[in-house]
Amino acid sequence: MLDKVQLDKILFLDIETVPQVYNFEDLDETTAQLFDHKTRFQQKDGKPVDEIYNERGGILAEFGKIVCISCGFVNITHTGKEIRMKSFYHDDEETLLKQFANMLDSHFSSPYHLLCGHNGKEFDFPYIARRMLIHGLKLPRALDIAGKKPWEVQHLDTLELWKFGDYKHFTSLPLLCHIFKIPTPKDDISGADVARVYFEENDLERIKVYCEKDVVALIQLFLKMKGDALVDEGDIIYS
């Protein structure tokens, strides 16, 4: 199937998210009660709600926000392939989402374009769509999937490709890069550090760099799965 996919029609992406406020005690009373109710099953193991908030506040679209969306696409040149990168990152989530939506509508809105992420179908794509609706933004064509049949949704997911129908199986992007021998740079932060870097260090640039590394790794993984050669580091262009 991947042989039939037009590589230059795919937008690869990854998002970084944080809780809307850093600490559980900073939530207003209603939001705190609703979070407590939503995570009541996790609390049955004896874990306090503030600890659960630190772990899950940023990954639940109702209680988190997006601080960075990094995108990449493969450009086919006369000498080979190159990766072109673009990131949207801002303290104001609505501004970030409007910029990303404009890019999708302008350049990735045809029936031939696809979005690709690692666990994108379960996390990145729905998270972006939910946050857009919360801000009253119109969904771009690529994310407006309501009423579509599964084969009409133009989304790819490297995690789903690796599952081969095994829905209980989860494999992280770093693990897949390791077993496919895809070179990845050493990260100075991990996903668990993003909220701290955002709230305590106010370093969006550092988060953007981390997010872009994941997108490059995602693209290289997809190329491996497709049976194509990797893109050289020197052929990765950042805008």
mmCIF file of C-alpha atoms in Angstrom, residues 67-226:
data_model
loop_
_atom_site.group_PDB
_atom_site.id
_atom_site.type_symbol
_atom_site.label_atom_id
_atom_site.label_comp_id
_atom_site.label_asym_id
_atom_site.label_seq_id
_atom_site.Cartn_x
_atom_site.Cartn_y
_atom_site.Cartn_z
ATOM 1 C CA VAL A 67 2.298 25.108 22.505
ATOM 2 C CA CYS A 68 3.985 23.791 19.357
ATOM 3 C CA ILE A 69 3.046 22.072 16.102
ATOM 4 C CA SER A 70 6.024 21.022 13.997
ATOM 5 C CA CYS A 71 5.483 19.921 10.399
ATOM 6 C CA GLY A 72 7.661 18.450 7.702
ATOM 7 C CA PHE A 73 7.276 17.265 4.152
ATOM 8 C CA VAL A 74 9.543 15.470 1.724
ATOM 9 C CA ASN A 75 10.494 17.460 -1.352
ATOM 10 C CA ILE A 76 11.582 15.410 -4.361
ATOM 11 C CA THR A 77 14.481 17.104 -6.182
ATOM 12 C CA HIS A 78 16.512 16.178 -9.261
ATOM 13 C CA THR A 79 19.275 14.951 -6.953
ATOM 14 C CA GLY A 80 17.122 13.040 -4.474
ATOM 15 C CA LYS A 81 14.996 13.911 -1.454
ATOM 16 C CA GLU A 82 15.071 16.700 1.108
ATOM 17 C CA ILE A 83 12.992 17.368 4.221
ATOM 18 C CA ARG A 84 11.527 20.838 4.687
ATOM 19 C CA MET A 85 10.473 21.777 8.203
ATOM 20 C CA LYS A 86 8.099 24.421 9.570
ATOM 21 C CA SER A 87 7.005 24.980 13.172
ATOM 22 C CA PHE A 88 4.146 26.932 14.697
ATOM 23 C CA TYR A 89 4.787 27.836 18.324
ATOM 24 C CA HIS A 90 3.282 30.579 20.432
ATOM 25 C CA ASP A 91 2.141 31.344 23.971
ATOM 26 C CA ASP A 92 -1.284 32.157 22.543
ATOM 27 C CA GLU A 93 -2.772 28.861 21.403
ATOM 28 C CA GLU A 94 -5.446 30.456 19.219
ATOM 29 C CA THR A 95 -2.793 32.318 17.204
ATOM 30 C CA LEU A 96 -0.798 29.118 16.738
ATOM 31 C CA LEU A 97 -3.868 27.177 15.603
ATOM 32 C CA LYS A 98 -4.947 29.877 13.149
ATOM 33 C CA GLN A 99 -1.495 29.867 11.560
ATOM 34 C CA PHE A 100 -1.506 26.096 11.267
ATOM 35 C CA ALA A 101 -5.049 26.030 9.850
ATOM 36 C CA ASN A 102 -4.124 28.632 7.245
ATOM 37 C CA MET A 103 -1.172 26.504 6.160
ATOM 38 C CA LEU A 104 -3.362 23.409 5.856
ATOM 39 C CA ASP A 105 -6.049 25.244 3.894
ATOM 40 C CA SER A 106 -3.505 26.853 1.584
ATOM 41 C CA HIS A 107 -1.216 23.914 0.839
ATOM 42 C CA PHE A 108 -2.668 20.603 2.102
ATOM 43 C CA SER A 109 -6.389 20.676 1.353
ATOM 44 C CA SER A 110 -6.756 18.543 -1.785
ATOM 45 C CA PRO A 111 -8.192 14.987 -1.732
ATOM 46 C CA TYR A 112 -4.675 13.762 -2.539
ATOM 47 C CA HIS A 113 -3.002 15.222 0.555
ATOM 48 C CA LEU A 114 -2.502 13.189 3.717
ATOM 49 C CA LEU A 115 -1.524 13.871 7.319
ATOM 50 C CA CYS A 116 0.859 11.493 9.096
ATOM 51 C CA GLY A 117 1.853 11.205 12.745
ATOM 52 C CA HIS A 118 2.998 8.579 15.226
ATOM 53 C CA ASN A 119 -0.149 7.775 17.211
ATOM 54 C CA GLY A 120 -1.575 10.729 15.301
ATOM 55 C CA LYS A 121 -5.005 9.163 14.892
ATOM 56 C CA GLU A 122 -5.387 8.672 18.635
ATOM 57 C CA PHE A 123 -3.658 11.826 19.864
ATOM 58 C CA ASP A 124 -2.308 14.584 17.597
ATOM 59 C CA PHE A 125 -5.116 14.880 15.044
ATOM 60 C CA PRO A 126 -8.088 14.759 17.469
ATOM 61 C CA TYR A 127 -6.263 16.998 19.969
ATOM 62 C CA ILE A 128 -5.720 19.694 17.339
ATOM 63 C CA ALA A 129 -9.327 19.432 16.146
ATOM 64 C CA ARG A 130 -10.743 19.643 19.670
ATOM 65 C CA ARG A 131 -8.648 22.682 20.573
ATOM 66 C CA MET A 132 -9.688 24.397 17.312
ATOM 67 C CA LEU A 133 -13.358 23.868 18.124
ATOM 68 C CA ILE A 134 -12.857 25.168 21.664
ATOM 69 C CA HIS A 135 -11.450 28.384 20.157
ATOM 70 C CA GLY A 136 -14.335 28.619 17.699
ATOM 71 C CA LEU A 137 -12.153 27.976 14.661
ATOM 72 C CA LYS A 138 -13.396 26.266 11.514
ATOM 73 C CA LEU A 139 -11.765 22.898 11.005
ATOM 74 C CA PRO A 140 -9.516 22.622 7.953
ATOM 75 C CA ARG A 141 -10.585 20.027 5.399
ATOM 76 C CA ALA A 142 -7.776 17.680 6.488
ATOM 77 C CA LEU A 143 -9.148 17.511 10.049
ATOM 78 C CA ASP A 144 -12.896 17.689 9.363
ATOM 79 C CA ILE A 145 -13.630 13.957 9.352
ATOM 80 C CA ALA A 146 -17.135 13.881 10.871
ATOM 81 C CA GLY A 147 -19.397 11.562 8.880
ATOM 82 C CA LYS A 148 -16.590 10.209 6.726
ATOM 83 C CA LYS A 149 -16.086 6.506 6.226
ATOM 84 C CA PRO A 150 -12.742 5.136 7.508
ATOM 85 C CA TRP A 151 -11.320 4.799 3.988
ATOM 86 C CA GLU A 152 -12.242 8.419 3.247
ATOM 87 C CA VAL A 153 -10.108 9.817 6.077
ATOM 88 C CA GLN A 154 -6.776 10.976 4.648
ATOM 89 C CA HIS A 155 -4.697 10.183 7.740
ATOM 90 C CA LEU A 156 -1.663 7.924 8.089
ATOM 91 C CA ASP A 157 -0.206 6.683 11.366
ATOM 92 C CA THR A 158 3.146 4.940 11.717
ATOM 93 C CA LEU A 159 2.013 3.356 14.976
ATOM 94 C CA GLU A 160 -1.016 1.868 13.212
ATOM 95 C CA LEU A 161 1.157 0.691 10.323
ATOM 96 C CA TRP A 162 3.423 -1.096 12.807
ATOM 97 C CA LYS A 163 0.515 -2.725 14.652
ATOM 98 C CA PHE A 164 -0.593 -4.741 11.605
ATOM 99 C CA GLY A 165 -4.054 -4.992 13.167
ATOM 100 C CA ASP A 166 -2.798 -5.765 16.697
ATOM 101 C CA TYR A 167 -4.780 -3.114 18.565
ATOM 102 C CA LYS A 168 -3.346 -3.904 21.988
ATOM 103 C CA HIS A 169 0.203 -3.243 20.839
ATOM 104 C CA PHE A 170 1.912 0.116 21.456
ATOM 105 C CA THR A 171 5.447 0.868 20.295
ATOM 106 C CA SER A 172 7.066 4.246 20.860
ATOM 107 C CA LEU A 173 8.711 6.286 18.131
ATOM 108 C CA PRO A 174 12.167 6.106 19.821
ATOM 109 C CA LEU A 175 11.942 2.300 20.018
ATOM 110 C CA LEU A 176 11.012 1.993 16.337
ATOM 111 C CA CYS A 177 13.855 4.328 15.373
ATOM 112 C CA HIS A 178 16.219 2.178 17.424
ATOM 113 C CA ILE A 179 15.230 -1.147 15.891
ATOM 114 C CA PHE A 180 15.254 0.319 12.368
ATOM 115 C CA LYS A 181 18.703 1.826 13.082
ATOM 116 C CA ILE A 182 17.545 5.352 12.315
ATOM 117 C CA PRO A 183 20.096 7.829 13.697
ATOM 118 C CA THR A 184 18.497 10.300 16.077
ATOM 119 C CA PRO A 185 20.216 13.110 17.995
ATOM 120 C CA LYS A 186 20.416 12.923 21.765
ATOM 121 C CA ASP A 187 17.587 14.990 23.242
ATOM 122 C CA ASP A 188 18.241 17.246 26.203
ATOM 123 C CA ILE A 189 14.566 16.948 27.207
ATOM 124 C CA SER A 190 11.806 14.354 26.945
ATOM 125 C CA GLY A 191 8.054 14.665 26.655
ATOM 126 C CA ALA A 192 7.796 14.588 30.443
ATOM 127 C CA ASP A 193 9.925 17.762 30.640
ATOM 128 C CA VAL A 194 7.873 19.915 28.255
ATOM 129 C CA ALA A 195 5.534 21.412 30.888
ATOM 130 C CA ARG A 196 8.449 22.268 33.175
ATOM 131 C CA VAL A 197 10.431 23.866 30.324
ATOM 132 C CA TYR A 198 7.345 25.841 29.301
ATOM 133 C CA PHE A 199 6.183 27.082 32.705
ATOM 134 C CA GLU A 200 9.455 27.330 34.637
ATOM 135 C CA GLU A 201 11.961 28.211 31.898
ATOM 136 C CA ASN A 202 9.595 29.887 29.417
ATOM 137 C CA ASP A 203 11.691 28.342 26.635
ATOM 138 C CA LEU A 204 9.416 27.722 23.662
ATOM 139 C CA GLU A 205 12.410 27.595 21.335
ATOM 140 C CA ARG A 206 13.787 24.569 23.184
ATOM 141 C CA ILE A 207 10.395 22.844 22.948
ATOM 142 C CA LYS A 208 10.220 23.607 19.225
ATOM 143 C CA VAL A 209 13.633 22.017 18.620
ATOM 144 C CA TYR A 210 12.547 18.907 20.520
ATOM 145 C CA CYS A 211 9.292 18.725 18.529
ATOM 146 C CA GLU A 212 11.092 19.107 15.200
ATOM 147 C CA LYS A 213 13.434 16.226 16.058
ATOM 148 C CA ASP A 214 10.397 13.986 16.486
ATOM 149 C CA VAL A 215 9.030 14.994 13.089
ATOM 150 C CA VAL A 216 12.353 14.265 11.379
ATOM 151 C CA ALA A 217 12.434 10.871 13.124
ATOM 152 C CA LEU A 218 8.830 10.250 12.032
ATOM 153 C CA ILE A 219 9.659 10.981 8.395
ATOM 154 C CA GLN A 220 12.741 8.767 8.450
ATOM 155 C CA LEU A 221 10.710 5.954 10.020
ATOM 156 C CA PHE A 222 8.054 6.263 7.317
ATOM 157 C CA LEU A 223 10.741 6.109 4.636
ATOM 158 C CA LYS A 224 12.136 2.932 6.213
ATOM 159 C CA MET A 225 8.672 1.370 6.312
ATOM 160 C CA LYS A 226 8.238 2.323 2.664
#
